[in-house]
Amino acid sequence: DIVMTQTPLSLSVTPGQPASISCKSSQSLLHRDGKTHLYWYVQKPGQSPQLLIYDVSSRFSGVPDRFSGSGSGTDFTLQISRVEAEDVGVYYCLQVTQLPKTFGQGTKVEIK
Amino acid sequence: EVQLVESGGGLVNPGGSLRLSCAASGFTFSAYSMNWVRQAPGRGLEWVASMTGDSAYIYYADSVKGRFTISRDNAKNSLYLQMNNLRAEDTAVYYCARETLSYLVDYWGQGTLVTVSS
């Protein structure tokens, strides 16, 4: 199984400041279709996960442009350029390149 | 608008069975693979099972293989998860989630809670 390791596990950020979350996979996530199926989700308190970024760096419909994704191979990063109060929640990376689909442990983002 | 609504959760004894349902609307259900993903209380997300739109391909996590069965009824726009021989460690919120042909797991339901306890 591909192990997804997120760091840090928690993050406290001042509004307006940037935030960055790392996700490392134990194997390359490059799929035979030529794409890298690495996704980022946020689970806000009391809600189900919401898709933010797909295929490493593509923003999902309606996601603010302060969210961006980057990386390749086994190292990936989610960046929030200017954190807002509504960004509070737990952020997860997910790989679907290989079964079983596996998630990172989650990174809890809080506002200072 | 894509909507996924899970139901069927509840309290069940260890060794018991439960059937979860996921009612889909707002899209052509048969054109999408579907997933079940669970989240134990206070824990992270764990993929459970997937099924393609035509039911041709079915996949399970090792932790549920042989005990859980995923199925769908495209005429009813519904996804199911039959859970047998339940264990305490199966206690979780169970989410259904849609997956596109390009493997994008995009929309999730609100979840249904399953509690396995005597």
PDB file of N, CA and C in Angstrom, chain A residues 16-104:
ATOM      1  N   GLY A  16      -4.386  36.219   7.315  1.00  0.00           N
ATOM      2  CA  GLY A  16      -3.623  37.014   6.372  1.00  0.00           C
ATOM      3  C   GLY A  16      -2.238  36.473   6.094  1.00  0.00           C
ATOM      4  N   GLN A  17      -1.780  35.545   6.932  1.00  0.00           N
ATOM      5  CA  GLN A  17      -0.476  34.926   6.737  1.00  0.00           C
ATOM      6  C   GLN A  17      -0.585  33.659   5.892  1.00  0.00           C
ATOM      7  N   PRO A  18       0.534  33.249   5.263  1.00  0.00           N
ATOM      8  CA  PRO A  18       0.496  32.028   4.450  1.00  0.00           C
ATOM      9  C   PRO A  18       0.586  30.770   5.307  1.00  0.00           C
ATOM     10  N   ALA A  19       0.177  29.650   4.707  1.00  0.00           N
ATOM     11  CA  ALA A  19       0.299  28.350   5.347  1.00  0.00           C
ATOM     12  C   ALA A  19       0.682  27.327   4.288  1.00  0.00           C
ATOM     13  N   SER A  20       1.422  26.311   4.738  1.00  0.00           N
ATOM     14  CA  SER A  20       1.890  25.294   3.812  1.00  0.00           C
ATOM     15  C   SER A  20       1.804  23.932   4.475  1.00  0.00           C
ATOM     16  N   ILE A  21       1.289  22.945   3.750  1.00  0.00           N
ATOM     17  CA  ILE A  21       1.168  21.571   4.243  1.00  0.00           C
ATOM     18  C   ILE A  21       1.861  20.648   3.252  1.00  0.00           C
ATOM     19  N   SER A  22       2.673  19.755   3.783  1.00  0.00           N
ATOM     20  CA  SER A  22       3.406  18.807   2.955  1.00  0.00           C
ATOM     21  C   SER A  22       2.736  17.434   2.990  1.00  0.00           C
ATOM     22  N   CYS A  23       2.794  16.759   1.889  1.00  0.00           N
ATOM     23  CA  CYS A  23       2.300  15.381   1.784  1.00  0.00           C
ATOM     24  C   CYS A  23       3.319  14.578   0.981  1.00  0.00           C
ATOM     25  N   LYS A  24       3.866  13.556   1.612  1.00  0.00           N
ATOM     26  CA  LYS A  24       4.857  12.712   0.937  1.00  0.00           C
ATOM     27  C   LYS A  24       4.319  11.298   0.791  1.00  0.00           C
ATOM     28  N   SER A  25       4.495  10.731  -0.385  1.00  0.00           N
ATOM     29  CA  SER A  25       4.029   9.371  -0.633  1.00  0.00           C
ATOM     30  C   SER A  25       5.208   8.405  -0.632  1.00  0.00           C
ATOM     31  N   SER A  26       4.924   7.153  -0.265  1.00  0.00           N
ATOM     32  CA  SER A  26       5.995   6.148  -0.182  1.00  0.00           C
ATOM     33  C   SER A  26       6.400   5.616  -1.557  1.00  0.00           C
ATOM     34  N   GLN A  27       5.584   5.921  -2.580  1.00  0.00           N
ATOM     35  CA  GLN A  27       5.901   5.536  -3.961  1.00  0.00           C
ATOM     36  C   GLN A  27       5.463   6.671  -4.880  1.00  0.00           C
ATOM     37  N   SER A  28       6.030   6.694  -6.066  1.00  0.00           N
ATOM     38  CA  SER A  28       5.631   7.707  -7.043  1.00  0.00           C
ATOM     39  C   SER A  28       4.133   7.598  -7.341  1.00  0.00           C
ATOM     40  N   LEU A  29       3.494   8.756  -7.474  1.00  0.00           N
ATOM     41  CA  LEU A  29       2.059   8.783  -7.759  1.00  0.00           C
ATOM     42  C   LEU A  29       1.767   9.017  -9.242  1.00  0.00           C
ATOM     43  N   LEU A  30       2.799   8.897 -10.084  1.00  0.00           N
ATOM     44  CA  LEU A  30       2.584   9.046 -11.523  1.00  0.00           C
ATOM     45  C   LEU A  30       1.824   7.832 -12.041  1.00  0.00           C
ATOM     46  N   HIS A  31       0.639   8.067 -12.576  1.00  0.00           N
ATOM     47  CA  HIS A  31      -0.226   6.999 -13.066  1.00  0.00           C
ATOM     48  C   HIS A  31       0.160   6.637 -14.497  1.00  0.00           C
ATOM     49  N   ARG A  32      -0.255   5.454 -14.934  1.00  0.00           N
ATOM     50  CA  ARG A  32       0.030   5.013 -16.303  1.00  0.00           C
ATOM     51  C   ARG A  32      -0.645   5.920 -17.334  1.00  0.00           C
ATOM     52  N   ASP A  33      -1.644   6.702 -16.899  1.00  0.00           N
ATOM     53  CA  ASP A  33      -2.292   7.623 -17.840  1.00  0.00           C
ATOM     54  C   ASP A  33      -1.517   8.939 -17.984  1.00  0.00           C
ATOM     55  N   GLY A  34      -0.384   9.017 -17.302  1.00  0.00           N
ATOM     56  CA  GLY A  34       0.468  10.196 -17.414  1.00  0.00           C
ATOM     57  C   GLY A  34       0.147  11.285 -16.416  1.00  0.00           C
ATOM     58  N   LYS A  35      -0.936  11.119 -15.665  1.00  0.00           N
ATOM     59  CA  LYS A  35      -1.305  12.112 -14.653  1.00  0.00           C
ATOM     60  C   LYS A  35      -0.890  11.620 -13.265  1.00  0.00           C
ATOM     61  N   THR A  36      -0.830  12.565 -12.343  1.00  0.00           N
ATOM     62  CA  THR A  36      -0.526  12.252 -10.950  1.00  0.00           C
ATOM     63  C   THR A  36      -1.776  12.522 -10.132  1.00  0.00           C
ATOM     64  N   HIS A  37      -2.404  11.457  -9.649  1.00  0.00           N
ATOM     65  CA  HIS A  37      -3.721  11.590  -9.017  1.00  0.00           C
ATOM     66  C   HIS A  37      -3.577  11.818  -7.514  1.00  0.00           C
ATOM     67  N   LEU A  38      -3.170  13.025  -7.200  1.00  0.00           N
ATOM     68  CA  LEU A  38      -3.005  13.474  -5.830  1.00  0.00           C
ATOM     69  C   LEU A  38      -3.994  14.603  -5.606  1.00  0.00           C
ATOM     70  N   TYR A  39      -4.839  14.428  -4.587  1.00  0.00           N
ATOM     71  CA  TYR A  39      -5.903  15.385  -4.324  1.00  0.00           C
ATOM     72  C   TYR A  39      -5.747  15.951  -2.906  1.00  0.00           C
ATOM     73  N   TRP A  40      -6.285  17.139  -2.718  1.00  0.00           N
ATOM     74  CA  TRP A  40      -6.357  17.782  -1.414  1.00  0.00           C
ATOM     75  C   TRP A  40      -7.809  18.088  -1.069  1.00  0.00           C
ATOM     76  N   TYR A  41      -8.171  17.796   0.186  1.00  0.00           N
ATOM     77  CA  TYR A  41      -9.504  18.075   0.692  1.00  0.00           C
ATOM     78  C   TYR A  41      -9.392  18.852   1.995  1.00  0.00           C
ATOM     79  N   VAL A  42     -10.460  19.578   2.300  1.00  0.00           N
ATOM     80  CA  VAL A  42     -10.591  20.172   3.616  1.00  0.00           C
ATOM     81  C   VAL A  42     -11.894  19.660   4.240  1.00  0.00           C
ATOM     82  N   GLN A  43     -11.791  19.292   5.514  1.00  0.00           N
ATOM     83  CA  GLN A  43     -12.985  18.913   6.254  1.00  0.00           C
ATOM     84  C   GLN A  43     -13.211  19.966   7.331  1.00  0.00           C
ATOM     85  N   LYS A  44     -14.163  20.825   7.082  1.00  0.00           N
ATOM     86  CA  LYS A  44     -14.471  21.871   8.057  1.00  0.00           C
ATOM     87  C   LYS A  44     -15.265  21.256   9.209  1.00  0.00           C
ATOM     88  N   PRO A  45     -15.213  21.887  10.374  1.00  0.00           N
ATOM     89  CA  PRO A  45     -15.877  21.302  11.553  1.00  0.00           C
ATOM     90  C   PRO A  45     -17.325  20.909  11.287  1.00  0.00           C
ATOM     91  N   GLY A  46     -17.638  19.643  11.584  1.00  0.00           N
ATOM     92  CA  GLY A  46     -18.999  19.146  11.440  1.00  0.00           C
ATOM     93  C   GLY A  46     -19.446  18.884  10.022  1.00  0.00           C
ATOM     94  N   GLN A  47     -18.514  18.958   9.056  1.00  0.00           N
ATOM     95  CA  GLN A  47     -18.889  18.768   7.656  1.00  0.00           C
ATOM     96  C   GLN A  47     -18.161  17.578   7.038  1.00  0.00           C
ATOM     97  N   SER A  48     -18.594  17.214   5.865  1.00  0.00           N
ATOM     98  CA  SER A  48     -17.897  16.181   5.102  1.00  0.00           C
ATOM     99  C   SER A  48     -16.749  16.824   4.313  1.00  0.00           C
ATOM    100  N   PRO A  49     -15.792  16.020   3.872  1.00  0.00           N
ATOM    101  CA  PRO A  49     -14.662  16.576   3.117  1.00  0.00           C
ATOM    102  C   PRO A  49     -15.106  17.277   1.834  1.00  0.00           C
ATOM    103  N   GLN A  50     -14.388  18.359   1.513  1.00  0.00           N
ATOM    104  CA  GLN A  50     -14.648  19.112   0.292  1.00  0.00           C
ATOM    105  C   GLN A  50     -13.374  19.127  -0.550  1.00  0.00           C
ATOM    106  N   LEU A  51     -13.508  18.887  -1.831  1.00  0.00           N
ATOM    107  CA  LEU A  51     -12.357  18.864  -2.730  1.00  0.00           C
ATOM    108  C   LEU A  51     -11.833  20.277  -2.981  1.00  0.00           C
ATOM    109  N   LEU A  52     -10.518  20.419  -2.822  1.00  0.00           N
ATOM    110  CA  LEU A  52      -9.874  21.701  -3.098  1.00  0.00           C
ATOM    111  C   LEU A  52      -9.043  21.643  -4.388  1.00  0.00           C
ATOM    112  N   ILE A  53      -8.149  20.660  -4.442  1.00  0.00           N
ATOM    113  CA  ILE A  53      -7.155  20.547  -5.515  1.00  0.00           C
ATOM    114  C   ILE A  53      -7.169  19.125  -6.042  1.00  0.00           C
ATOM    115  N   TYR A  54      -7.104  18.977  -7.371  1.00  0.00           N
ATOM    116  CA  TYR A  54      -6.998  17.644  -7.954  1.00  0.00           C
ATOM    117  C   TYR A  54      -5.819  17.588  -8.926  1.00  0.00           C
ATOM    118  N   ASP A  55      -5.343  16.375  -9.152  1.00  0.00           N
ATOM    119  CA  ASP A  55      -4.181  16.164 -10.031  1.00  0.00           C
ATOM    120  C   ASP A  55      -3.053  17.142  -9.703  1.00  0.00           C
ATOM    121  N   VAL A  56      -2.738  17.208  -8.426  1.00  0.00           N
ATOM    122  CA  VAL A  56      -1.616  17.967  -7.852  1.00  0.00           C
ATOM    123  C   VAL A  56      -1.863  19.469  -7.760  1.00  0.00           C
ATOM    124  N   SER A  57      -2.333  20.082  -8.865  1.00  0.00           N
ATOM    125  CA  SER A  57      -2.302  21.541  -8.899  1.00  0.00           C
ATOM    126  C   SER A  57      -3.539  22.208  -9.504  1.00  0.00           C
ATOM    127  N   SER A  58      -4.557  21.440  -9.860  1.00  0.00           N
ATOM    128  CA  SER A  58      -5.754  22.027 -10.462  1.00  0.00           C
ATOM    129  C   SER A  58      -6.777  22.349  -9.370  1.00  0.00           C
ATOM    130  N   ARG A  59      -7.214  23.605  -9.352  1.00  0.00           N
ATOM    131  CA  ARG A  59      -8.225  23.993  -8.372  1.00  0.00           C
ATOM    132  C   ARG A  59      -9.602  23.519  -8.802  1.00  0.00           C
ATOM    133  N   PHE A  60     -10.352  22.951  -7.851  1.00  0.00           N
ATOM    134  CA  PHE A  60     -11.702  22.486  -8.149  1.00  0.00           C
ATOM    135  C   PHE A  60     -12.625  23.690  -8.287  1.00  0.00           C
ATOM    136  N   SER A  61     -13.754  23.469  -8.906  1.00  0.00           N
ATOM    137  CA  SER A  61     -14.730  24.518  -9.154  1.00  0.00           C
ATOM    138  C   SER A  61     -15.096  25.261  -7.859  1.00  0.00           C
ATOM    139  N   GLY A  62     -14.999  26.573  -7.893  1.00  0.00           N
ATOM    140  CA  GLY A  62     -15.403  27.398  -6.765  1.00  0.00           C
ATOM    141  C   GLY A  62     -14.360  27.578  -5.681  1.00  0.00           C
ATOM    142  N   VAL A  63     -13.228  26.932  -5.808  1.00  0.00           N
ATOM    143  CA  VAL A  63     -12.181  27.052  -4.783  1.00  0.00           C
ATOM    144  C   VAL A  63     -11.422  28.367  -4.977  1.00  0.00           C
ATOM    145  N   PRO A  64     -11.284  29.147  -3.917  1.00  0.00           N
ATOM    146  CA  PRO A  64     -10.591  30.443  -4.034  1.00  0.00           C
ATOM    147  C   PRO A  64      -9.152  30.289  -4.511  1.00  0.00           C
ATOM    148  N   ASP A  65      -8.662  31.298  -5.226  1.00  0.00           N
ATOM    149  CA  ASP A  65      -7.315  31.177  -5.800  1.00  0.00           C
ATOM    150  C   ASP A  65      -6.208  31.357  -4.763  1.00  0.00           C
ATOM    151  N   ARG A  66      -6.560  31.572  -3.500  1.00  0.00           N
ATOM    152  CA  ARG A  66      -5.512  31.596  -2.468  1.00  0.00           C
ATOM    153  C   ARG A  66      -5.014  30.168  -2.160  1.00  0.00           C
ATOM    154  N   PHE A  67      -5.741  29.159  -2.650  1.00  0.00           N
ATOM    155  CA  PHE A  67      -5.315  27.775  -2.503  1.00  0.00           C
ATOM    156  C   PHE A  67      -4.550  27.342  -3.759  1.00  0.00           C
ATOM    157  N   SER A  68      -3.389  26.732  -3.548  1.00  0.00           N
ATOM    158  CA  SER A  68      -2.629  26.219  -4.680  1.00  0.00           C
ATOM    159  C   SER A  68      -1.925  24.934  -4.282  1.00  0.00           C
ATOM    160  N   GLY A  69      -1.698  24.079  -5.281  1.00  0.00           N
ATOM    161  CA  GLY A  69      -1.007  22.826  -5.045  1.00  0.00           C
ATOM    162  C   GLY A  69       0.179  22.695  -5.976  1.00  0.00           C
ATOM    163  N   SER A  70       1.194  21.995  -5.493  1.00  0.00           N
ATOM    164  CA  SER A  70       2.385  21.791  -6.313  1.00  0.00           C
ATOM    165  C   SER A  70       3.030  20.470  -5.947  1.00  0.00           C
ATOM    166  N   GLY A  71       4.020  20.079  -6.743  1.00  0.00           N
ATOM    167  CA  GLY A  71       4.773  18.870  -6.445  1.00  0.00           C
ATOM    168  C   GLY A  71       4.789  17.901  -7.603  1.00  0.00           C
ATOM    169  N   SER A  72       5.506  16.816  -7.386  1.00  0.00           N
ATOM    170  CA  SER A  72       5.582  15.750  -8.384  1.00  0.00           C
ATOM    171  C   SER A  72       6.193  14.521  -7.731  1.00  0.00           C
ATOM    172  N   GLY A  73       5.986  13.382  -8.383  1.00  0.00           N
ATOM    173  CA  GLY A  73       6.595  12.143  -7.895  1.00  0.00           C
ATOM    174  C   GLY A  73       6.076  11.702  -6.552  1.00  0.00           C
ATOM    175  N   THR A  74       6.810  12.053  -5.504  1.00  0.00           N
ATOM    176  CA  THR A  74       6.435  11.633  -4.153  1.00  0.00           C
ATOM    177  C   THR A  74       6.272  12.799  -3.184  1.00  0.00           C
ATOM    178  N   ASP A  75       6.548  14.003  -3.609  1.00  0.00           N
ATOM    179  CA  ASP A  75       6.502  15.163  -2.712  1.00  0.00           C
ATOM    180  C   ASP A  75       5.511  16.210  -3.206  1.00  0.00           C
ATOM    181  N   PHE A  76       4.567  16.555  -2.335  1.00  0.00           N
ATOM    182  CA  PHE A  76       3.491  17.458  -2.731  1.00  0.00           C
ATOM    183  C   PHE A  76       3.240  18.481  -1.629  1.00  0.00           C
ATOM    184  N   THR A  77       2.735  19.649  -2.036  1.00  0.00           N
ATOM    185  CA  THR A  77       2.494  20.730  -1.086  1.00  0.00           C
ATOM    186  C   THR A  77       1.182  21.437  -1.409  1.00  0.00           C
ATOM    187  N   LEU A  78       0.425  21.713  -0.349  1.00  0.00           N
ATOM    188  CA  LEU A  78      -0.741  22.580  -0.439  1.00  0.00           C
ATOM    189  C   LEU A  78      -0.370  23.895   0.210  1.00  0.00           C
ATOM    190  N   GLN A  79      -0.622  24.981  -0.501  1.00  0.00           N
ATOM    191  CA  GLN A  79      -0.319  26.303   0.047  1.00  0.00           C
ATOM    192  C   GLN A  79      -1.578  27.154   0.079  1.00  0.00           C
ATOM    193  N   ILE A  80      -1.708  27.872   1.186  1.00  0.00           N
ATOM    194  CA  ILE A  80      -2.751  28.887   1.303  1.00  0.00           C
ATOM    195  C   ILE A  80      -2.017  30.216   1.385  1.00  0.00           C
ATOM    196  N   SER A  81      -2.244  31.083   0.427  1.00  0.00           N
ATOM    197  CA  SER A  81      -1.429  32.301   0.346  1.00  0.00           C
ATOM    198  C   SER A  81      -1.736  33.276   1.476  1.00  0.00           C
ATOM    199  N   ARG A  82      -2.998  33.396   1.827  1.00  0.00           N
ATOM    200  CA  ARG A  82      -3.416  34.291   2.919  1.00  0.00           C
ATOM    201  C   ARG A  82      -4.578  33.609   3.625  1.00  0.00           C
ATOM    202  N   VAL A  83      -4.290  33.061   4.798  1.00  0.00           N
ATOM    203  CA  VAL A  83      -5.302  32.286   5.519  1.00  0.00           C
ATOM    204  C   VAL A  83      -6.433  33.192   6.006  1.00  0.00           C
ATOM    205  N   GLU A  84      -7.644  32.686   5.845  1.00  0.00           N
ATOM    206  CA  GLU A  84      -8.826  33.392   6.348  1.00  0.00           C
ATOM    207  C   GLU A  84      -9.489  32.534   7.426  1.00  0.00           C
ATOM    208  N   ALA A  85     -10.330  33.151   8.228  1.00  0.00           N
ATOM    209  CA  ALA A  85     -10.981  32.451   9.340  1.00  0.00           C
ATOM    210  C   ALA A  85     -11.762  31.235   8.855  1.00  0.00           C
ATOM    211  N   GLU A  86     -12.342  31.317   7.667  1.00  0.00           N
ATOM    212  CA  GLU A  86     -13.156  30.215   7.134  1.00  0.00           C
ATOM    213  C   GLU A  86     -12.315  29.011   6.694  1.00  0.00           C
ATOM    214  N   ASP A  87     -10.994  29.136   6.718  1.00  0.00           N
ATOM    215  CA  ASP A  87     -10.120  28.040   6.290  1.00  0.00           C
ATOM    216  C   ASP A  87      -9.845  27.038   7.419  1.00  0.00           C
ATOM    217  N   VAL A  88     -10.413  27.292   8.577  1.00  0.00           N
ATOM    218  CA  VAL A  88     -10.244  26.372   9.706  1.00  0.00           C
ATOM    219  C   VAL A  88     -10.785  24.993   9.344  1.00  0.00           C
ATOM    220  N   GLY A  89     -10.017  23.963   9.685  1.00  0.00           N
ATOM    221  CA  GLY A  89     -10.454  22.607   9.416  1.00  0.00           C
ATOM    222  C   GLY A  89      -9.281  21.656   9.356  1.00  0.00           C
ATOM    223  N   VAL A  90      -9.573  20.426   8.939  1.00  0.00           N
ATOM    224  CA  VAL A  90      -8.526  19.427   8.781  1.00  0.00           C
ATOM    225  C   VAL A  90      -8.330  19.180   7.291  1.00  0.00           C
ATOM    226  N   TYR A  91      -7.084  19.263   6.858  1.00  0.00           N
ATOM    227  CA  TYR A  91      -6.729  19.106   5.449  1.00  0.00           C
ATOM    228  C   TYR A  91      -6.129  17.715   5.234  1.00  0.00           C
ATOM    229  N   TYR A  92      -6.615  17.048   4.201  1.00  0.00           N
ATOM    230  CA  TYR A  92      -6.157  15.700   3.876  1.00  0.00           C
ATOM    231  C   TYR A  92      -5.648  15.638   2.435  1.00  0.00           C
ATOM    232  N   CYS A  93      -4.571  14.890   2.230  1.00  0.00           N
ATOM    233  CA  CYS A  93      -4.202  14.523   0.869  1.00  0.00           C
ATOM    234  C   CYS A  93      -4.701  13.098   0.614  1.00  0.00           C
ATOM    235  N   LEU A  94      -4.962  12.804  -0.632  1.00  0.00           N
ATOM    236  CA  LEU A  94      -5.462  11.483  -1.037  1.00  0.00           C
ATOM    237  C   LEU A  94      -4.778  11.085  -2.336  1.00  0.00           C
ATOM    238  N   GLN A  95      -4.324   9.825  -2.397  1.00  0.00           N
ATOM    239  CA  GLN A  95      -3.791   9.321  -3.656  1.00  0.00           C
ATOM    240  C   GLN A  95      -4.746   8.242  -4.191  1.00  0.00           C
ATOM    241  N   VAL A  96      -5.022   8.311  -5.498  1.00  0.00           N
ATOM    242  CA  VAL A  96      -5.859   7.278  -6.121  1.00  0.00           C
ATOM    243  C   VAL A  96      -5.112   6.637  -7.294  1.00  0.00           C
ATOM    244  N   THR A  97      -3.804   6.864  -7.359  1.00  0.00           N
ATOM    245  CA  THR A  97      -3.003   6.276  -8.431  1.00  0.00           C
ATOM    246  C   THR A  97      -2.997   4.770  -8.333  1.00  0.00           C
ATOM    247  N   GLN A  98      -2.956   4.258  -7.109  1.00  0.00           N
ATOM    248  CA  GLN A  98      -2.868   2.820  -6.898  1.00  0.00           C
ATOM    249  C   GLN A  98      -3.843   2.409  -5.800  1.00  0.00           C
ATOM    250  N   LEU A  99      -4.506   1.275  -5.992  1.00  0.00           N
ATOM    251  CA  LEU A  99      -5.365   0.745  -4.941  1.00  0.00           C
ATOM    252  C   LEU A  99      -4.519   0.028  -3.896  1.00  0.00           C
ATOM    253  N   PRO A 100      -4.886   0.105  -2.604  1.00  0.00           N
ATOM    254  CA  PRO A 100      -6.029   0.860  -2.093  1.00  0.00           C
ATOM    255  C   PRO A 100      -5.783   2.366  -2.098  1.00  0.00           C
ATOM    256  N   LYS A 101      -6.839   3.117  -2.305  1.00  0.00           N
ATOM    257  CA  LYS A 101      -6.734   4.569  -2.180  1.00  0.00           C
ATOM    258  C   LYS A 101      -6.347   4.891  -0.736  1.00  0.00           C
ATOM    259  N   THR A 102      -5.409   5.800  -0.554  1.00  0.00           N
ATOM    260  CA  THR A 102      -4.932   6.095   0.792  1.00  0.00           C
ATOM    261  C   THR A 102      -4.849   7.592   1.035  1.00  0.00           C
ATOM    262  N   PHE A 103      -5.198   7.954   2.279  1.00  0.00           N
ATOM    263  CA  PHE A 103      -5.210   9.338   2.718  1.00  0.00           C
ATOM    264  C   PHE A 103      -4.001   9.613   3.612  1.00  0.00           C
ATOM    265  N   GLY A 104      -3.608  10.872   3.660  1.00  0.00           N
ATOM    266  CA  GLY A 104      -2.698  11.306   4.707  1.00  0.00           C
ATOM    267  C   GLY A 104      -3.446  11.355   6.032  1.00  0.00           C
TER     268      GLY A 104
END
